[in-house]
C-alpha cells in the first residue's frame, strides 16, 4: 500500500511540567499565550477529526479534557469529534477543512502528494502503537517470513499495513507478497484468529490487549526492532492555522496534556468518563465489570506510549516531536516504497508551542484523578 491521497473546573496555575533547552518561538498573533482559566481572552471552538467508527478508548484523554473542564480552562471548546474509519481519514479531514485538527498517524502526512501543508503540532504517542504477533507455533526468526502470510488488521487503511510492509522490506523481503485481512477488534478479531483466517495480527496495543484477554490461542509477539520507537498518533493542523491561531492550538495541546496525565493516573475513571460522554463506546455485550476491566487494561497499555522517557534530555515535554524519530520513520517508509517523495521533517512538525502545552500543575491533575468518584 502506497500512502497517497485517496468534576468541577480546576483553575490550574501555570506551573510547567518540564523545561526545554530551546524556548518556543514567539507566535505570530498578538495574544497573551500565558492566559488560562478565568483570564482566557476568548473561547476558541475546535472540531477534531479522528479515525474510528465509535469513540475509541485510546481517545479518552481528549474526552476527559472536555468533560472535566480542561478544555475550558485552556480557552477551547471541542464542539465536535468527527469519526471516520481509516487511519488516513484525519489527514483528509484537515486537508478538506472538515475538521480543524486531526489525529493522524504521521505516515499519512509524510508524502509530498498528500501533505497539503499539514503539520504535526503535538506528538501524542511517542512510540509506535502497533504490535505484531503470530498465531501460536514457533515465533518468527526473520520478518521476511511474513511473505505469503495473511496478516489481520483492524480496518482498511490501518497504519498497521504500511508498518508491516515496511518491516518486511527492511528485512529484505517483498512487501507486496504480504496479504492483509480486516478482522476488526474484540470478539470479531478473536473469531477470525480462532478460525485460522490469519497467520499473524498487527493491531494497536489497546486492541491487542483486548484480544489477548479474550483469546485462547497463544500469540507470539514479533520483535519489530527500531520501528517500535517511531511516533504514532499526533494532533495536526494546517501550518497556516497554527500560525494564525496559536492560542487555539496551544489550548487544545494543553488540554490534551492534562487529559493524558489524568488517564495515566486513573485509567478506570477515564473509561467511566468516556462511557458516560459517549454511551455507544461501551460494549453492548458482556458484563459491565468485565468490560470496564478490559478497557482500563487497554488504556493502561496505551499510556505507556504517552511516556516522555523516549524523548531527548531537555525535551521531555508533552507534545514534543522529536525530529530524529520522524526522520527515521520517513526513511523507513521510503525504503519500502510506502512514501515516494517525503516532506522535509522541518516542515512536517512544529514544536513552537510545546512550552504552552505544559503550563499546568501535573500534581494537581494526578490528585484529582486519584480522588475521582463516579
mmCIF file of C-alpha atoms in Angstrom:
data_model
loop_
_atom_site.group_PDB
_atom_site.id
_atom_site.type_symbol
_atom_site.label_atom_id
_atom_site.label_comp_id
_atom_site.label_asym_id
_atom_site.label_seq_id
_atom_site.Cartn_x
_atom_site.Cartn_y
_atom_site.Cartn_z
ATOM 1 C CA UNK A 1 0.000 0.000 0.000
ATOM 2 C CA UNK A 2 1.439 3.362 -1.050
ATOM 3 C CA UNK A 3 0.434 6.199 1.257
ATOM 4 C CA UNK A 4 -1.248 8.553 -1.153
ATOM 5 C CA UNK A 5 -4.334 10.714 -1.400
ATOM 6 C CA UNK A 6 -7.158 8.611 -1.535
ATOM 7 C CA UNK A 7 -15.960 17.024 38.071
ATOM 8 C CA UNK A 8 -15.659 20.771 38.644
ATOM 9 C CA UNK A 9 -13.383 23.006 36.695
ATOM 10 C CA UNK A 10 -9.916 23.371 38.152
ATOM 11 C CA UNK A 11 -8.398 26.782 37.627
ATOM 12 C CA UNK A 12 -4.893 25.498 37.248
ATOM 13 C CA UNK A 13 -1.862 27.712 37.612
ATOM 14 C CA UNK A 14 0.953 27.934 35.122
ATOM 15 C CA UNK A 15 3.458 25.583 36.726
ATOM 16 C CA UNK A 16 5.389 23.894 33.948
ATOM 17 C CA UNK A 17 5.667 20.088 33.925
ATOM 18 C CA UNK A 18 9.056 20.190 32.249
ATOM 19 C CA UNK A 19 11.578 22.528 30.797
ATOM 20 C CA UNK A 20 13.021 22.935 27.344
ATOM 21 C CA UNK A 21 16.541 23.822 26.407
ATOM 22 C CA UNK A 22 15.149 25.535 23.303
ATOM 23 C CA UNK A 23 12.488 28.161 24.050
ATOM 24 C CA UNK A 24 9.443 28.264 21.816
ATOM 25 C CA UNK A 25 9.406 30.909 19.136
ATOM 26 C CA UNK A 26 7.083 33.877 19.526
ATOM 27 C CA UNK A 27 3.640 33.196 17.999
ATOM 28 C CA UNK A 28 2.632 35.450 15.158
ATOM 29 C CA UNK A 29 -0.633 36.506 16.773
ATOM 30 C CA UNK A 30 -0.547 39.167 19.495
ATOM 31 C CA UNK A 31 -2.421 37.384 22.298
ATOM 32 C CA UNK A 32 -1.412 36.556 25.846
ATOM 33 C CA UNK A 33 -0.209 32.998 25.393
ATOM 34 C CA UNK A 34 0.086 32.522 29.157
ATOM 35 C CA UNK A 35 -3.520 33.485 29.930
ATOM 36 C CA UNK A 36 -5.557 30.467 31.059
ATOM 37 C CA UNK A 37 -8.718 29.825 33.056
ATOM 38 C CA UNK A 38 -10.607 32.966 34.035
ATOM 39 C CA UNK A 39 -8.062 35.023 32.093
ATOM 40 C CA UNK A 40 -8.858 33.387 28.728
ATOM 41 C CA UNK A 41 -9.181 36.160 26.131
ATOM 42 C CA UNK A 42 -11.876 34.163 24.331
ATOM 43 C CA UNK A 43 -13.050 30.567 23.890
ATOM 44 C CA UNK A 44 -11.997 29.005 20.592
ATOM 45 C CA UNK A 45 -14.341 26.439 19.079
ATOM 46 C CA UNK A 46 -12.460 23.474 17.653
ATOM 47 C CA UNK A 47 -13.536 20.422 15.649
ATOM 48 C CA UNK A 48 -11.351 17.314 15.744
ATOM 49 C CA UNK A 49 -11.110 14.554 13.138
ATOM 50 C CA UNK A 50 -10.478 11.001 14.311
ATOM 51 C CA UNK A 51 -10.050 7.560 12.747
ATOM 52 C CA UNK A 52 -12.734 5.273 14.182
ATOM 53 C CA UNK A 53 -16.385 4.284 13.854
ATOM 54 C CA UNK A 54 -17.173 4.970 17.514
ATOM 55 C CA UNK A 55 -15.183 6.858 20.130
ATOM 56 C CA UNK A 56 -12.234 4.567 20.947
ATOM 57 C CA UNK A 57 -10.769 4.194 24.411
ATOM 58 C CA UNK A 58 -7.460 5.496 23.070
ATOM 59 C CA UNK A 59 -9.089 8.927 22.652
ATOM 60 C CA UNK A 60 -10.034 9.031 26.337
ATOM 61 C CA UNK A 61 -7.575 11.866 27.142
ATOM 62 C CA UNK A 62 -9.424 14.178 24.748
ATOM 63 C CA UNK A 63 -12.809 13.193 26.151
ATOM 64 C CA UNK A 64 -11.597 13.595 29.727
ATOM 65 C CA UNK A 65 -10.173 17.008 28.819
ATOM 66 C CA UNK A 66 -13.559 18.141 27.536
ATOM 67 C CA UNK A 67 -15.684 16.574 30.271
ATOM 68 C CA UNK A 68 -13.560 17.674 33.232
ATOM 69 C CA UNK A 69 -13.171 21.240 32.040
ATOM 70 C CA UNK A 70 -9.546 21.130 30.932
ATOM 71 C CA UNK A 71 -10.591 22.381 27.501
ATOM 72 C CA UNK A 72 -12.476 25.307 29.015
ATOM 73 C CA UNK A 73 -9.560 26.098 31.302
ATOM 74 C CA UNK A 74 -7.357 26.104 28.197
ATOM 75 C CA UNK A 75 -9.620 28.568 26.317
ATOM 76 C CA UNK A 76 -11.027 25.993 23.855
ATOM 77 C CA UNK A 77 -14.301 24.156 23.332
ATOM 78 C CA UNK A 78 -14.139 20.881 21.408
ATOM 79 C CA UNK A 79 -17.501 21.257 19.695
ATOM 80 C CA UNK A 80 -17.345 18.030 17.706
ATOM 81 C CA UNK A 81 -15.235 14.937 17.068
ATOM 82 C CA UNK A 82 -15.742 13.722 13.505
ATOM 83 C CA UNK A 83 -15.106 9.987 13.482
ATOM 84 C CA UNK A 84 -14.435 8.319 10.136
ATOM 85 C CA UNK A 85 -12.855 4.816 9.997
ATOM 86 C CA UNK A 86 -9.411 4.506 8.422
ATOM 87 C CA UNK A 87 -6.055 5.807 9.577
ATOM 88 C CA UNK A 88 -5.870 8.256 6.667
ATOM 89 C CA UNK A 89 -9.224 9.913 7.425
ATOM 90 C CA UNK A 90 -7.960 12.528 9.949
ATOM 91 C CA UNK A 91 -5.442 13.829 7.397
ATOM 92 C CA UNK A 92 -8.131 14.068 4.749
ATOM 93 C CA UNK A 93 -10.470 15.882 7.151
ATOM 94 C CA UNK A 94 -7.863 18.545 7.909
ATOM 95 C CA UNK A 95 -6.912 18.970 4.235
ATOM 96 C CA UNK A 96 -10.549 19.421 3.178
ATOM 97 C CA UNK A 97 -11.430 21.645 6.134
ATOM 98 C CA UNK A 98 -13.967 19.174 7.557
ATOM 99 C CA UNK A 99 -12.063 19.357 10.873
ATOM 100 C CA UNK A 100 -9.747 21.991 12.317
ATOM 101 C CA UNK A 101 -7.489 19.446 13.987
ATOM 102 C CA UNK A 102 -6.759 15.819 13.079
ATOM 103 C CA UNK A 103 -5.415 12.763 14.915
ATOM 104 C CA UNK A 104 -3.453 11.030 12.133
ATOM 105 C CA UNK A 105 -0.507 8.728 12.173
ATOM 106 C CA UNK A 106 2.483 10.680 10.794
ATOM 107 C CA UNK A 107 2.796 8.122 7.998
ATOM 108 C CA UNK A 108 -0.273 9.643 6.372
ATOM 109 C CA UNK A 109 1.285 13.127 6.380
ATOM 110 C CA UNK A 110 4.776 12.403 5.074
ATOM 111 C CA UNK A 111 4.274 12.168 1.330
ATOM 112 C CA UNK A 112 4.535 15.357 -0.703
ATOM 113 C CA UNK A 113 1.453 14.232 -2.633
ATOM 114 C CA UNK A 114 -0.753 14.047 0.479
ATOM 115 C CA UNK A 115 0.676 16.538 2.988
ATOM 116 C CA UNK A 116 -1.006 19.713 1.707
ATOM 117 C CA UNK A 117 0.733 21.917 4.259
ATOM 118 C CA UNK A 118 -0.430 19.942 7.321
ATOM 119 C CA UNK A 119 1.905 19.798 10.322
ATOM 120 C CA UNK A 120 2.093 17.738 13.496
ATOM 121 C CA UNK A 121 1.967 20.220 16.366
ATOM 122 C CA UNK A 122 1.575 17.710 19.242
ATOM 123 C CA UNK A 123 3.013 14.196 19.257
ATOM 124 C CA UNK A 124 0.534 12.204 21.326
ATOM 125 C CA UNK A 125 2.007 8.697 21.122
ATOM 126 C CA UNK A 126 5.765 8.974 21.406
ATOM 127 C CA UNK A 127 6.187 5.313 20.463
ATOM 128 C CA UNK A 128 4.620 3.015 17.888
ATOM 129 C CA UNK A 129 1.200 1.770 18.986
ATOM 130 C CA UNK A 130 1.131 -1.168 16.551
ATOM 131 C CA UNK A 131 2.097 -4.594 17.849
ATOM 132 C CA UNK A 132 2.679 -7.617 15.625
ATOM 133 C CA UNK A 133 2.122 -11.209 16.750
ATOM 134 C CA UNK A 134 1.951 -14.573 15.038
ATOM 135 C CA UNK A 135 -0.690 -17.131 15.909
ATOM 136 C CA UNK A 136 0.613 -19.998 18.042
ATOM 137 C CA UNK A 137 3.525 -22.149 16.917
ATOM 138 C CA UNK A 138 7.118 -21.024 16.713
ATOM 139 C CA UNK A 139 7.935 -17.314 16.824
ATOM 140 C CA UNK A 140 9.321 -15.663 13.685
ATOM 141 C CA UNK A 141 13.093 -15.554 13.434
ATOM 142 C CA UNK A 142 13.027 -13.204 10.438
ATOM 143 C CA UNK A 143 10.328 -10.695 9.447
ATOM 144 C CA UNK A 144 10.838 -11.782 5.854
ATOM 145 C CA UNK A 145 8.913 -14.918 6.892
ATOM 146 C CA UNK A 146 5.717 -12.862 6.682
ATOM 147 C CA UNK A 147 5.936 -13.130 2.889
ATOM 148 C CA UNK A 148 2.960 -15.130 1.636
ATOM 149 C CA UNK A 149 1.255 -14.915 5.026
ATOM 150 C CA UNK A 150 -2.090 -13.288 5.842
ATOM 151 C CA UNK A 151 -1.933 -10.578 8.489
ATOM 152 C CA UNK A 152 -5.069 -9.484 10.321
ATOM 153 C CA UNK A 153 -5.546 -5.720 10.699
ATOM 154 C CA UNK A 154 -8.233 -3.640 12.391
ATOM 155 C CA UNK A 155 -9.585 -1.786 9.351
ATOM 156 C CA UNK A 156 -8.883 -0.989 5.729
ATOM 157 C CA UNK A 157 -6.257 1.745 5.591
ATOM 158 C CA UNK A 158 -4.908 0.885 9.040
ATOM 159 C CA UNK A 159 -1.445 2.174 9.931
ATOM 160 C CA UNK A 160 -0.546 -1.458 10.558
ATOM 161 C CA UNK A 161 -0.437 -2.191 6.835
ATOM 162 C CA UNK A 162 2.404 0.159 5.826
ATOM 163 C CA UNK A 163 4.229 -0.755 9.019
ATOM 164 C CA UNK A 164 4.174 -4.497 8.261
ATOM 165 C CA UNK A 165 5.097 -3.904 4.632
ATOM 166 C CA UNK A 166 7.958 -1.685 5.751
ATOM 167 C CA UNK A 167 9.173 -4.312 8.204
ATOM 168 C CA UNK A 168 9.189 -6.990 5.516
ATOM 169 C CA UNK A 169 11.024 -4.725 3.067
ATOM 170 C CA UNK A 170 13.528 -3.774 5.755
ATOM 171 C CA UNK A 171 14.245 -7.487 6.247
ATOM 172 C CA UNK A 172 14.952 -7.922 2.544
ATOM 173 C CA UNK A 173 11.568 -9.325 1.616
ATOM 174 C CA UNK A 174 8.888 -8.303 -0.889
ATOM 175 C CA UNK A 175 6.196 -6.260 0.905
ATOM 176 C CA UNK A 176 3.706 -6.908 -1.905
ATOM 177 C CA UNK A 177 3.727 -10.613 -1.051
ATOM 178 C CA UNK A 178 2.093 -9.979 2.325
ATOM 179 C CA UNK A 179 -1.697 -10.364 2.352
ATOM 180 C CA UNK A 180 -3.972 -8.407 4.689
ATOM 181 C CA UNK A 181 -7.392 -9.224 6.082
ATOM 182 C CA UNK A 182 -9.629 -6.862 8.034
ATOM 183 C CA UNK A 183 -10.582 -8.625 11.284
ATOM 184 C CA UNK A 184 -11.910 -5.727 13.355
ATOM 185 C CA UNK A 185 -11.466 -5.736 17.113
ATOM 186 C CA UNK A 186 -12.521 -7.653 20.213
ATOM 187 C CA UNK A 187 -14.736 -10.690 19.666
ATOM 188 C CA UNK A 188 -14.703 -10.240 15.881
ATOM 189 C CA UNK A 189 -10.914 -10.369 15.800
ATOM 190 C CA UNK A 190 -10.832 -13.340 18.152
ATOM 191 C CA UNK A 191 -13.260 -15.244 15.909
ATOM 192 C CA UNK A 192 -11.024 -14.686 12.872
ATOM 193 C CA UNK A 193 -7.971 -15.871 14.803
ATOM 194 C CA UNK A 194 -9.706 -18.968 16.158
ATOM 195 C CA UNK A 195 -10.879 -19.875 12.628
ATOM 196 C CA UNK A 196 -7.234 -19.639 11.468
ATOM 197 C CA UNK A 197 -8.217 -16.995 8.919
ATOM 198 C CA UNK A 198 -4.918 -15.210 9.570
ATOM 199 C CA UNK A 199 -1.329 -16.251 10.256
ATOM 200 C CA UNK A 200 -0.465 -13.110 12.200
ATOM 201 C CA UNK A 201 -2.095 -9.971 13.546
ATOM 202 C CA UNK A 202 -0.953 -6.347 13.527
ATOM 203 C CA UNK A 203 -3.131 -4.366 15.912
ATOM 204 C CA UNK A 204 -2.813 -1.365 18.160
ATOM 205 C CA UNK A 205 -1.675 -2.060 21.701
ATOM 206 C CA UNK A 206 -5.177 -1.310 23.013
ATOM 207 C CA UNK A 207 -6.856 -3.780 20.654
ATOM 208 C CA UNK A 208 -4.092 -6.359 21.158
ATOM 209 C CA UNK A 209 -4.613 -6.224 24.924
ATOM 210 C CA UNK A 210 -8.343 -6.760 24.444
ATOM 211 C CA UNK A 211 -7.755 -9.711 22.105
ATOM 212 C CA UNK A 212 -5.303 -11.360 24.493
ATOM 213 C CA UNK A 213 -7.892 -11.171 27.275
ATOM 214 C CA UNK A 214 -10.465 -12.971 25.122
ATOM 215 C CA UNK A 215 -8.262 -15.360 23.168
ATOM 216 C CA UNK A 216 -7.472 -18.967 23.979
ATOM 217 C CA UNK A 217 -4.892 -19.433 21.219
ATOM 218 C CA UNK A 218 -1.452 -18.180 22.285
ATOM 219 C CA UNK A 219 0.075 -15.238 20.446
ATOM 220 C CA UNK A 220 3.796 -14.998 19.743
ATOM 221 C CA UNK A 221 4.956 -11.356 19.831
ATOM 222 C CA UNK A 222 7.209 -10.257 16.995
ATOM 223 C CA UNK A 223 10.190 -8.018 17.692
ATOM 224 C CA UNK A 224 9.805 -5.054 15.319
ATOM 225 C CA UNK A 225 13.124 -3.513 16.328
ATOM 226 C CA UNK A 226 13.674 0.205 15.861
ATOM 227 C CA UNK A 227 10.167 0.593 14.424
ATOM 228 C CA UNK A 228 8.831 0.319 17.982
ATOM 229 C CA UNK A 229 10.229 3.819 18.577
ATOM 230 C CA UNK A 230 8.503 5.545 15.667
ATOM 231 C CA UNK A 231 5.870 8.110 16.718
ATOM 232 C CA UNK A 232 2.223 7.247 16.214
ATOM 233 C CA UNK A 233 -0.844 9.472 16.547
ATOM 234 C CA UNK A 234 -0.368 13.212 16.630
ATOM 235 C CA UNK A 235 -2.519 16.314 16.708
ATOM 236 C CA UNK A 236 -2.221 18.033 13.355
ATOM 237 C CA UNK A 237 -3.470 21.165 11.629
ATOM 238 C CA UNK A 238 -2.662 23.192 8.574
ATOM 239 C CA UNK A 239 0.502 25.192 9.101
ATOM 240 C CA UNK A 240 -1.434 28.331 8.276
ATOM 241 C CA UNK A 241 -3.910 27.572 11.079
ATOM 242 C CA UNK A 242 -1.111 27.059 13.612
ATOM 243 C CA UNK A 243 0.426 30.413 12.745
ATOM 244 C CA UNK A 244 -2.891 32.270 12.552
ATOM 245 C CA UNK A 245 -4.462 30.842 15.727
ATOM 246 C CA UNK A 246 -1.622 29.883 18.099
ATOM 247 C CA UNK A 247 -3.739 30.346 21.232
ATOM 248 C CA UNK A 248 -6.329 27.881 19.918
ATOM 249 C CA UNK A 249 -3.640 25.343 19.050
ATOM 250 C CA UNK A 250 -1.797 25.864 22.344
ATOM 251 C CA UNK A 251 -5.080 25.447 24.205
ATOM 252 C CA UNK A 252 -6.065 22.094 22.730
ATOM 253 C CA UNK A 253 -2.486 20.852 23.192
ATOM 254 C CA UNK A 254 -2.517 21.924 26.850
ATOM 255 C CA UNK A 255 -5.929 20.343 27.452
ATOM 256 C CA UNK A 256 -4.799 17.060 25.864
ATOM 257 C CA UNK A 257 -1.662 17.015 28.015
ATOM 258 C CA UNK A 258 -3.823 17.425 31.121
ATOM 259 C CA UNK A 259 -6.099 14.610 29.940
ATOM 260 C CA UNK A 260 -3.076 12.363 29.392
ATOM 261 C CA UNK A 261 -1.926 12.924 32.975
ATOM 262 C CA UNK A 262 -5.403 12.089 34.325
ATOM 263 C CA UNK A 263 -5.809 8.927 32.205
ATOM 264 C CA UNK A 264 -2.337 7.677 33.106
ATOM 265 C CA UNK A 265 -3.087 8.064 36.797
ATOM 266 C CA UNK A 266 -6.591 6.534 36.778
ATOM 267 C CA UNK A 267 -7.482 4.631 33.581
ATOM 268 C CA UNK A 268 -10.633 3.130 35.093
ATOM 269 C CA UNK A 269 -12.034 6.571 35.890
ATOM 270 C CA UNK A 270 -11.157 7.676 32.363
ATOM 271 C CA UNK A 271 -13.123 4.759 30.883
ATOM 272 C CA UNK A 272 -16.157 5.624 33.012
ATOM 273 C CA UNK A 273 -15.977 9.245 31.841
ATOM 274 C CA UNK A 274 -15.667 8.073 28.226
ATOM 275 C CA UNK A 275 -18.694 5.793 28.506
ATOM 276 C CA UNK A 276 -20.832 8.490 30.109
ATOM 277 C CA UNK A 277 -19.963 11.037 27.423
ATOM 278 C CA UNK A 278 -20.195 8.534 24.548
ATOM 279 C CA UNK A 279 -22.555 5.684 25.580
ATOM 280 C CA UNK A 280 -22.070 3.843 22.280
ATOM 281 C CA UNK A 281 -18.400 3.360 23.162
ATOM 282 C CA UNK A 282 -19.421 0.895 25.892
ATOM 283 C CA UNK A 283 -19.815 -2.685 24.583
ATOM 284 C CA UNK A 284 -23.406 -3.849 24.274
ATOM 285 C CA UNK A 285 -22.470 -7.405 25.279
ATOM 286 C CA UNK A 286 -20.625 -8.873 28.234
ATOM 287 C CA UNK A 287 -20.713 -7.777 31.844
ATOM 288 C CA UNK A 288 -20.086 -4.134 32.627
ATOM 289 C CA UNK A 289 -17.447 -5.089 35.210
ATOM 290 C CA UNK A 290 -15.523 -7.280 32.758
ATOM 291 C CA UNK A 291 -15.736 -4.665 30.017
ATOM 292 C CA UNK A 292 -14.548 -1.964 32.402
ATOM 293 C CA UNK A 293 -11.580 -4.106 33.407
ATOM 294 C CA UNK A 294 -10.631 -4.830 29.779
ATOM 295 C CA UNK A 295 -10.978 -1.219 28.666
ATOM 296 C CA UNK A 296 -8.924 0.015 31.612
ATOM 297 C CA UNK A 297 -6.215 -2.533 30.774
ATOM 298 C CA UNK A 298 -6.237 -1.366 27.162
ATOM 299 C CA UNK A 299 -5.895 2.265 28.213
ATOM 300 C CA UNK A 300 -3.107 1.375 30.618
ATOM 301 C CA UNK A 301 -1.280 -0.381 27.784
ATOM 302 C CA UNK A 302 -1.652 2.716 25.617
ATOM 303 C CA UNK A 303 -0.480 5.072 28.366
ATOM 304 C CA UNK A 304 2.994 3.567 28.090
ATOM 305 C CA UNK A 305 3.240 5.127 24.622
ATOM 306 C CA UNK A 306 2.495 8.585 26.076
ATOM 307 C CA UNK A 307 5.540 8.408 28.370
ATOM 308 C CA UNK A 308 8.166 11.060 27.799
ATOM 309 C CA UNK A 309 11.229 8.988 28.654
ATOM 310 C CA UNK A 310 11.867 8.223 24.972
ATOM 311 C CA UNK A 311 12.491 11.909 24.262
ATOM 312 C CA UNK A 312 15.911 13.586 24.405
ATOM 313 C CA UNK A 313 17.067 15.114 27.669
ATOM 314 C CA UNK A 314 15.776 18.653 27.973
ATOM 315 C CA UNK A 315 12.855 17.965 25.620
ATOM 316 C CA UNK A 316 10.775 15.618 27.776
ATOM 317 C CA UNK A 317 7.593 17.624 27.498
ATOM 318 C CA UNK A 318 4.079 16.682 26.444
ATOM 319 C CA UNK A 319 3.569 17.231 22.748
ATOM 320 C CA UNK A 320 7.224 17.488 21.725
ATOM 321 C CA UNK A 321 8.002 15.996 18.306
ATOM 322 C CA UNK A 322 11.499 14.511 18.046
ATOM 323 C CA UNK A 323 12.933 15.294 14.593
ATOM 324 C CA UNK A 324 15.254 12.272 14.741
ATOM 325 C CA UNK A 325 12.438 9.756 15.137
ATOM 326 C CA UNK A 326 10.312 11.441 12.479
ATOM 327 C CA UNK A 327 13.267 11.300 10.122
ATOM 328 C CA UNK A 328 13.830 7.614 10.861
ATOM 329 C CA UNK A 329 10.140 6.854 10.287
ATOM 330 C CA UNK A 330 10.200 8.743 6.980
ATOM 331 C CA UNK A 331 13.285 6.847 5.787
ATOM 332 C CA UNK A 332 11.705 3.540 6.824
ATOM 333 C CA UNK A 333 8.572 4.239 4.762
ATOM 334 C CA UNK A 334 10.569 5.459 1.780
ATOM 335 C CA UNK A 335 12.761 2.344 1.763
ATOM 336 C CA UNK A 336 9.697 0.133 1.333
ATOM 337 C CA UNK A 337 8.087 2.408 -1.240
ATOM 338 C CA UNK A 338 5.228 3.443 1.039
ATOM 339 C CA UNK A 339 6.273 7.073 0.547
ATOM 340 C CA UNK A 340 7.783 8.122 -2.779
ATOM 341 C CA UNK A 341 8.793 11.706 -2.016
ATOM 342 C CA UNK A 342 8.757 12.935 1.574
ATOM 343 C CA UNK A 343 8.096 16.311 3.139
ATOM 344 C CA UNK A 344 11.202 17.607 4.977
ATOM 345 C CA UNK A 345 10.933 16.925 8.699
ATOM 346 C CA UNK A 346 11.340 20.639 9.408
ATOM 347 C CA UNK A 347 8.081 21.238 7.516
ATOM 348 C CA UNK A 348 6.310 18.198 8.938
ATOM 349 C CA UNK A 349 6.496 19.075 12.649
ATOM 350 C CA UNK A 350 6.034 22.274 14.653
ATOM 351 C CA UNK A 351 7.392 22.463 18.204
ATOM 352 C CA UNK A 352 6.903 26.209 18.636
ATOM 353 C CA UNK A 353 4.012 25.894 21.104
ATOM 354 C CA UNK A 354 5.224 22.961 23.216
ATOM 355 C CA UNK A 355 6.096 25.276 26.083
ATOM 356 C CA UNK A 356 2.447 26.287 26.442
ATOM 357 C CA UNK A 357 1.078 22.721 26.396
ATOM 358 C CA UNK A 358 2.980 22.109 29.610
ATOM 359 C CA UNK A 359 1.807 25.157 31.564
ATOM 360 C CA UNK A 360 -0.209 23.361 34.233
ATOM 361 C CA UNK A 361 0.353 21.631 37.534
ATOM 362 C CA UNK A 362 0.557 17.881 36.828
ATOM 363 C CA UNK A 363 0.481 17.056 40.548
ATOM 364 C CA UNK A 364 -2.936 18.708 40.853
ATOM 365 C CA UNK A 365 -4.272 16.622 37.947
ATOM 366 C CA UNK A 366 -2.908 13.395 39.451
ATOM 367 C CA UNK A 367 -4.531 14.182 42.775
ATOM 368 C CA UNK A 368 -7.838 14.851 41.039
ATOM 369 C CA UNK A 369 -7.568 11.525 39.214
ATOM 370 C CA UNK A 370 -6.810 9.610 42.424
ATOM 371 C CA UNK A 371 -9.824 11.134 44.169
ATOM 372 C CA UNK A 372 -12.280 10.953 41.258
ATOM 373 C CA UNK A 373 -15.608 9.309 42.077
ATOM 374 C CA UNK A 374 -18.340 8.188 39.639
#
